[in-house]
Tab-separated table of C-alpha atoms in Angstrom:
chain	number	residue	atom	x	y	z
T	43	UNK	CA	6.645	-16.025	-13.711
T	44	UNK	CA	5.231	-18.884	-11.551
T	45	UNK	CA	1.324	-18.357	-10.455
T	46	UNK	CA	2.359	-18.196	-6.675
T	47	UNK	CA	4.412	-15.326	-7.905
T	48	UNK	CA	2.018	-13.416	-9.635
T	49	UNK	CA	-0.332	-13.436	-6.657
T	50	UNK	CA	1.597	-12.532	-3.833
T	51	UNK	CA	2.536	-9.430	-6.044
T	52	UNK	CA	-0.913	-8.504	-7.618
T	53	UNK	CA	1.493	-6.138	-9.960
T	54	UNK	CA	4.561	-5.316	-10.664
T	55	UNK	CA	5.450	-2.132	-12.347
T	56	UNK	CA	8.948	-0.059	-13.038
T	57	UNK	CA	9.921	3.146	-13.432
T	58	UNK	CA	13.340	4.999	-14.342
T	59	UNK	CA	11.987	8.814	-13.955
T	60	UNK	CA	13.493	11.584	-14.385
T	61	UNK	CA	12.702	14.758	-12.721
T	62	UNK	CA	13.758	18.676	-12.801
T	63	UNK	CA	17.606	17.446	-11.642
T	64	UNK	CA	17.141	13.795	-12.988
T	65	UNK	CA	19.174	12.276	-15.747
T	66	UNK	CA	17.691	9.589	-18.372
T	67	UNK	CA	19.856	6.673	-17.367
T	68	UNK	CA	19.556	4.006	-14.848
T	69	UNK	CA	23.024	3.843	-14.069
T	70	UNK	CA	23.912	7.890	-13.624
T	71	UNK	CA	23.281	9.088	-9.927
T	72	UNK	CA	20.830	11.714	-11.123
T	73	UNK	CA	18.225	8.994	-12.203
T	74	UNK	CA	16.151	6.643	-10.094
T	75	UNK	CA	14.683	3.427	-10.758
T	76	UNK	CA	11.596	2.568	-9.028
T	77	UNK	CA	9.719	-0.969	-8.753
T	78	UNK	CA	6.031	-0.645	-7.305
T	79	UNK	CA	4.062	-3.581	-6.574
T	80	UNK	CA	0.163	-4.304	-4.878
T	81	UNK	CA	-1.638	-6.150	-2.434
T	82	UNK	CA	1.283	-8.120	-1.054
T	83	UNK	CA	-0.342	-11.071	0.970
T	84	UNK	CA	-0.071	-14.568	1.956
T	85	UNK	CA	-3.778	-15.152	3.257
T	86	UNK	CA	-6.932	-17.092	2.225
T	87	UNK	CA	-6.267	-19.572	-0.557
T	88	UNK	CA	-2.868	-18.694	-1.098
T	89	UNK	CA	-0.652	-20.123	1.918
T	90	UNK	CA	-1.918	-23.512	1.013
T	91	UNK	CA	-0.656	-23.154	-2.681
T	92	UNK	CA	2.522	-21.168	-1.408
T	93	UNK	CA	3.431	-23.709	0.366
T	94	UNK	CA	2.681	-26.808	-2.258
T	95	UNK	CA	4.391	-24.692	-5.058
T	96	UNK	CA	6.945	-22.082	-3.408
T	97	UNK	CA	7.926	-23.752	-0.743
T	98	UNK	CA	8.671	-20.663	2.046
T	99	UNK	CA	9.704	-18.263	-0.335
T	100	UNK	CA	7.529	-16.669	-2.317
T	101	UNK	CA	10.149	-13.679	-3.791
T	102	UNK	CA	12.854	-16.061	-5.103
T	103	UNK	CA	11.519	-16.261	-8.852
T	104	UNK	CA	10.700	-11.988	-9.189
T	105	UNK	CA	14.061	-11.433	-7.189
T	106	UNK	CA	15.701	-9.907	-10.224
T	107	UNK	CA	12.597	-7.096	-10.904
T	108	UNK	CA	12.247	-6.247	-6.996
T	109	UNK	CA	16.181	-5.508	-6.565
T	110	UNK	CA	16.444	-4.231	-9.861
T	111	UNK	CA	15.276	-0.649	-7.831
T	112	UNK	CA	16.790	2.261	-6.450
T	113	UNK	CA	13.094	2.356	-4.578
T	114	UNK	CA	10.814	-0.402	-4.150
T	115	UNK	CA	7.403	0.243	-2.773
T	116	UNK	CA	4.764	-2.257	-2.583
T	117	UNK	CA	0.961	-2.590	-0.755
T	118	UNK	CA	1.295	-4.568	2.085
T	119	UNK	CA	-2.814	-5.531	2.389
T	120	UNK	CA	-2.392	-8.134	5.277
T	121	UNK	CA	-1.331	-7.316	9.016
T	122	UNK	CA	2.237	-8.651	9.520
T	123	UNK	CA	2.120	-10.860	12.975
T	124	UNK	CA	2.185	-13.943	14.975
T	125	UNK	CA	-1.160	-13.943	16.325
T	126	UNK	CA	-4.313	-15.656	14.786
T	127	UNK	CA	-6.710	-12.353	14.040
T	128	UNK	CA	-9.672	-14.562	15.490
T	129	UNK	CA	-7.794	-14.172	19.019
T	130	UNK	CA	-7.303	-10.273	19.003
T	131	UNK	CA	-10.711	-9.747	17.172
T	132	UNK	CA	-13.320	-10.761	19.792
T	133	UNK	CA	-15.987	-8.021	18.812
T	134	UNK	CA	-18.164	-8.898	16.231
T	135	UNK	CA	-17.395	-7.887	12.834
T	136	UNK	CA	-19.115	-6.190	9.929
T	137	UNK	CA	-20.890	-8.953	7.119
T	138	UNK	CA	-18.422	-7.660	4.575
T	139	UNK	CA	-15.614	-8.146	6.973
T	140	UNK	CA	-15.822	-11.573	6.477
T	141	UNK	CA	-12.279	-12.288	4.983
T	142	UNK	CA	-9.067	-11.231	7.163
T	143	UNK	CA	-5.392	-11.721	6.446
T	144	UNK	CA	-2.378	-12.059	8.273
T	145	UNK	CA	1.470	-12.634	6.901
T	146	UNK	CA	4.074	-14.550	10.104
T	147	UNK	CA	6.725	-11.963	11.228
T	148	UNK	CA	9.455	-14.170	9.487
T	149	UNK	CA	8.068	-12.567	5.946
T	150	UNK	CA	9.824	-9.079	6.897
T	151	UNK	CA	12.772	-10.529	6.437
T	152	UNK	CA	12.314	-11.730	3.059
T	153	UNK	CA	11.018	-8.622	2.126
T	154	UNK	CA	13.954	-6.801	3.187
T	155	UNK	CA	16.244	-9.538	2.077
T	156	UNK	CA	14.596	-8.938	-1.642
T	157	UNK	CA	15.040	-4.962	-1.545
T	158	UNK	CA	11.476	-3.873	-0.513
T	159	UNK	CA	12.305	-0.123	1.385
T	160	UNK	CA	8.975	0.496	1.809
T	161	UNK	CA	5.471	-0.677	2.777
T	162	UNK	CA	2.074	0.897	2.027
T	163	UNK	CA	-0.219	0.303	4.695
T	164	UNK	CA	-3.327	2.700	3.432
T	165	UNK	CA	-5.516	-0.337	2.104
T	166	UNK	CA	-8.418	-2.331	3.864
T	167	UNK	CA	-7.398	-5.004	5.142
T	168	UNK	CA	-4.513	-3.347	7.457
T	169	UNK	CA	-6.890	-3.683	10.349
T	170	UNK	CA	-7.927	-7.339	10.058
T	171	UNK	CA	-6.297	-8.117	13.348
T	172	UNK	CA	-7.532	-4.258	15.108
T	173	UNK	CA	-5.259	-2.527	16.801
T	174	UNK	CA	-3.104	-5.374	17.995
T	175	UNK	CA	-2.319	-6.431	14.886
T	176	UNK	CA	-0.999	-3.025	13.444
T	177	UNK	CA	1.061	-2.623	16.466
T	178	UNK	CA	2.407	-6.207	15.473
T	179	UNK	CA	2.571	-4.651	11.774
T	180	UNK	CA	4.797	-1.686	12.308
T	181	UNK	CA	6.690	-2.792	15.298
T	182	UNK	CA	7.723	-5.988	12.289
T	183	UNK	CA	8.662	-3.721	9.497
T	184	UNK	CA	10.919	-1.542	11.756
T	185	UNK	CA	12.788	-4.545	13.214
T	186	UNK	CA	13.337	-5.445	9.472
T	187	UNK	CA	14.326	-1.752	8.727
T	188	UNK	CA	11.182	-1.338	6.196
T	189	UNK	CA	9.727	2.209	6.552
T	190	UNK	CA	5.811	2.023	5.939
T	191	UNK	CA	3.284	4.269	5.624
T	192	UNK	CA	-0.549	4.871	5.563
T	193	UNK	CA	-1.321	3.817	8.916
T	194	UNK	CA	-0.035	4.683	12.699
T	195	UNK	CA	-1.281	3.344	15.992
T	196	UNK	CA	-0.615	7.050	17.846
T	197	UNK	CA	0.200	9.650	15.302
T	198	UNK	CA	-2.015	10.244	12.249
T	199	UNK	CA	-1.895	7.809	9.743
T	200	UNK	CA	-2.174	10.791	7.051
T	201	UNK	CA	1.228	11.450	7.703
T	202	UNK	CA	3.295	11.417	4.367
T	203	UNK	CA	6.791	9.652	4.800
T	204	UNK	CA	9.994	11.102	3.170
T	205	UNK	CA	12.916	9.300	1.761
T	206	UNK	CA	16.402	10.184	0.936
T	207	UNK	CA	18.132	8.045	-1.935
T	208	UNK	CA	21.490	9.319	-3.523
T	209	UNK	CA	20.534	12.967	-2.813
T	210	UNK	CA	17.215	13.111	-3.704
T	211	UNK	CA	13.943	13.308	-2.181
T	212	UNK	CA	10.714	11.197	-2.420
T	213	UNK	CA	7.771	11.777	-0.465
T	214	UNK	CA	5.400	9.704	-0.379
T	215	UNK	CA	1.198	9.718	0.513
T	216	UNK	CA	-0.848	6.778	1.280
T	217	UNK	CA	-4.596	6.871	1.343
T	218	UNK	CA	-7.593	4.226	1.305
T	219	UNK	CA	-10.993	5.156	0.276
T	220	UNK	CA	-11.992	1.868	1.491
T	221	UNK	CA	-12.419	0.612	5.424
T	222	UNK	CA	-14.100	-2.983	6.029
T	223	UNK	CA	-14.591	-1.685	9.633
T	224	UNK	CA	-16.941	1.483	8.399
T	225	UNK	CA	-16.271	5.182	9.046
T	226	UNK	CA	-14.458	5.830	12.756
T	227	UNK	CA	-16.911	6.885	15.245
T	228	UNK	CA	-16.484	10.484	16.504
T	229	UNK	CA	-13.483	11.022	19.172
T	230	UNK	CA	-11.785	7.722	18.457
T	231	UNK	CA	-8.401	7.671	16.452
T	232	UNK	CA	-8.348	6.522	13.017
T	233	UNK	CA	-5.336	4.503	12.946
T	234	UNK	CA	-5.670	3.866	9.354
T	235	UNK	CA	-5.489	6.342	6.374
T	236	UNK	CA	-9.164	6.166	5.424
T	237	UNK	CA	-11.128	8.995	3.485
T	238	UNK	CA	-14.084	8.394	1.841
T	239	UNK	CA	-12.839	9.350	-2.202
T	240	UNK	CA	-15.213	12.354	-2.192
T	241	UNK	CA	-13.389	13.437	1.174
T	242	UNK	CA	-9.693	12.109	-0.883
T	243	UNK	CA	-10.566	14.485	-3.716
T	244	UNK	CA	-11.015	17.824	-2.040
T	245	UNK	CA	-8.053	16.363	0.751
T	246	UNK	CA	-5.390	14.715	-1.243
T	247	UNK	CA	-4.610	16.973	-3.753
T	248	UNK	CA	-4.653	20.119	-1.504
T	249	UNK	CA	-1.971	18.250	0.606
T	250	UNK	CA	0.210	17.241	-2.640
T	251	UNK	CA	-0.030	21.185	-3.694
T	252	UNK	CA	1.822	22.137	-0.501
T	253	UNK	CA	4.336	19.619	-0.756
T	254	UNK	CA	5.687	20.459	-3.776
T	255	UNK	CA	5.594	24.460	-3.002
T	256	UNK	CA	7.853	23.320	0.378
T	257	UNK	CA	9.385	20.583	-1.817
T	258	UNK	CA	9.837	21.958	-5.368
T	259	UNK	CA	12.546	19.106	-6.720
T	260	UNK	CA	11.251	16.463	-4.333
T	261	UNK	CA	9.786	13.292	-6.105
T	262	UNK	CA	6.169	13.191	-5.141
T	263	UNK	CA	4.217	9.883	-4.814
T	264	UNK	CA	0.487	9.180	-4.240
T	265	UNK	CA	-0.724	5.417	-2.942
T	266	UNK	CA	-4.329	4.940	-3.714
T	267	UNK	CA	-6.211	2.494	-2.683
T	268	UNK	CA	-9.423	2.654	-4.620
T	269	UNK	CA	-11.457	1.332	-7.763
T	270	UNK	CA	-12.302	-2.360	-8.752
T	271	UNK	CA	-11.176	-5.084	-7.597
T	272	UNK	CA	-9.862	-7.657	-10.949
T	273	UNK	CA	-10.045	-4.771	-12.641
T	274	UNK	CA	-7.452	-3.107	-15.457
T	275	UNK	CA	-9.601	0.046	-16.091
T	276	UNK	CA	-10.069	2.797	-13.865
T	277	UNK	CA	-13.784	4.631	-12.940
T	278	UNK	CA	-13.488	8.001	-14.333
T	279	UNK	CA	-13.722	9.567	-11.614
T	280	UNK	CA	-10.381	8.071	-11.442
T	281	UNK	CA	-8.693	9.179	-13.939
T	282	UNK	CA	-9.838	13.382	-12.822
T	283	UNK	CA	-8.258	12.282	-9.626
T	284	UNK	CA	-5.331	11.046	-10.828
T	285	UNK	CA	-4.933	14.267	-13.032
T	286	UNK	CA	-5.256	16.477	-10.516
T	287	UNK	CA	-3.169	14.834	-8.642
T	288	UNK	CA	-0.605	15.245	-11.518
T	289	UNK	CA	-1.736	19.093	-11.971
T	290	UNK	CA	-1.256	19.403	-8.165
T	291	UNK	CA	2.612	18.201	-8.424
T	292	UNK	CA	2.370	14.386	-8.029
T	293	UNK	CA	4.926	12.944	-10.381
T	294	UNK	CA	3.184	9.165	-9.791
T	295	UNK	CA	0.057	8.170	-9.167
T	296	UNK	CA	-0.479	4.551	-8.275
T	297	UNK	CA	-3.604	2.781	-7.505
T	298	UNK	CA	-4.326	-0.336	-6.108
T	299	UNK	CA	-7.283	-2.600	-5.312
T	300	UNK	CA	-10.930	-2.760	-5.245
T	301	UNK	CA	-14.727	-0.849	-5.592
T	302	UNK	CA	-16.293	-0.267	-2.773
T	303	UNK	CA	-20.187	0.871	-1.638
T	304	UNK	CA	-19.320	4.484	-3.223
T	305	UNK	CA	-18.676	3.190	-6.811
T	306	UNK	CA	-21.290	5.441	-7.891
T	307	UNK	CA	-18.796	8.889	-6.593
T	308	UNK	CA	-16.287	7.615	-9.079
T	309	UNK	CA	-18.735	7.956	-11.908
């Protein structure tokens, strides 16, 4: 897989899972295949080398793995829209804020053109371009017919979303434990799903438990964005999460991304 490749899609990983009414088979309409893949961007170092390498197309060579899905999620870390992020960000930011992303609207449609259904927006770069940009984010991926998650300029961004493929049900719940603009300040809306991860482990799993009491054959996802960033091995305070999430009724867990200033909560 070329490097331009590998780094617009930090991973790529796929599943054929079978639940309480699935089969074991790709092909037969009670199984599902599902491709998940993180930290989609094209921002910093990489639109230079996209564009000397990939020309403007950065899915064409992992085409086959992205449509080879019944469901393809991925983590969209980088506000999707036209406008430079140093003209909607006048205020100044935070010292760690110091890197901000943004993908051109014209990327939806490759990512709908290559099969992605939906976008994970629970991660902390969504809000490199504020509020203006996420408008330009989700007002993108619903011209391109992408559902997202994980963030919402209006309605809470805790919101899980629900999809319906060949008869089945998969719900899925998108958090970040992670905000490069700080904890929200008291009576403003969070437009982001942000909880700390001590707040995520008393929240999230509470949340999953009711889903699958309302939802008992429903496929159950959780989107974390969490732990350390180059990293293959997860905190252990990780791994309980991840089991209770599991014990709670999640059928996937998948995690995403980077260690923040609470590191020493996953211990």
């Amino acid at each position: 897989m070329p490097r331009y490749a590998q780094c617009w899609l930090c991973f790529l990983f796929l599943l054929t899972t079978a639940g309480p009414v699935l089969g074991d088979t790709p092909s037969s309409p009670e199984s599902m295949t599902i491709v998940m893949g993180g930290d989609v961007m094209v921002g910093r170092y990489m639109g230079k080398r996209l564009r000397e390498h990939g020309g403007g197309d950065p899915f064409v060579d992992i085409a086959p793995l992205l449509q080879r899905g019944d469901l393809t999620l991925v983590n969209l870390e980088s506000p999707v829209s036209d406008s430079d992020p140093r003209v909607v960000t006048r205020a100044k930011n935070p010292p760690r804020y110091s890197v901000r992303f943004r993908i051109p609207t014209r990327y939806t449609k490759l990512m709908k053109q290559y099969g992605i259904d939906l976008a994970i927006l629970a991660n902390n770069h969504a809000e490199d371009a504020r509020l203006p940009g996420l408008i330009d984010t989700t007002t993108a991926l619903d011209k391109a017919g992408i559902a997202h998650v994980g963030a919402s300029a209006t309605d809470s961004p805790f919101a899980p979303r629900t999809l319906k493929h060949n008869g089945h049900t998969v719900i899925v719940y998108a958090i970040t434990t992670f905000r490069n603009l700080g904890k929200p300040r008291p009576g403003r809306h969070l437009p982001v799903a942000y909880k700390s991860f001590r707040e995520t482990k008393s929240w999230l799993p509470k949340q999953v438990r009711q889903s699958r009491k309302e939802h008992p054959n429903a496929l159950i996802v959780t989107s974390l964005h969490w732990g350390g960033e180059w990293s293959d091995t997860p905190l252990g305070g990780q791994v309980r999460l991840g089991k209770a999430l599991i014990d709670a009724g999640a059928n996937i867990v998948m995690g995403h991304h980077r260690r923040n200033p609470e590191q020493q909560a996953y211990a």
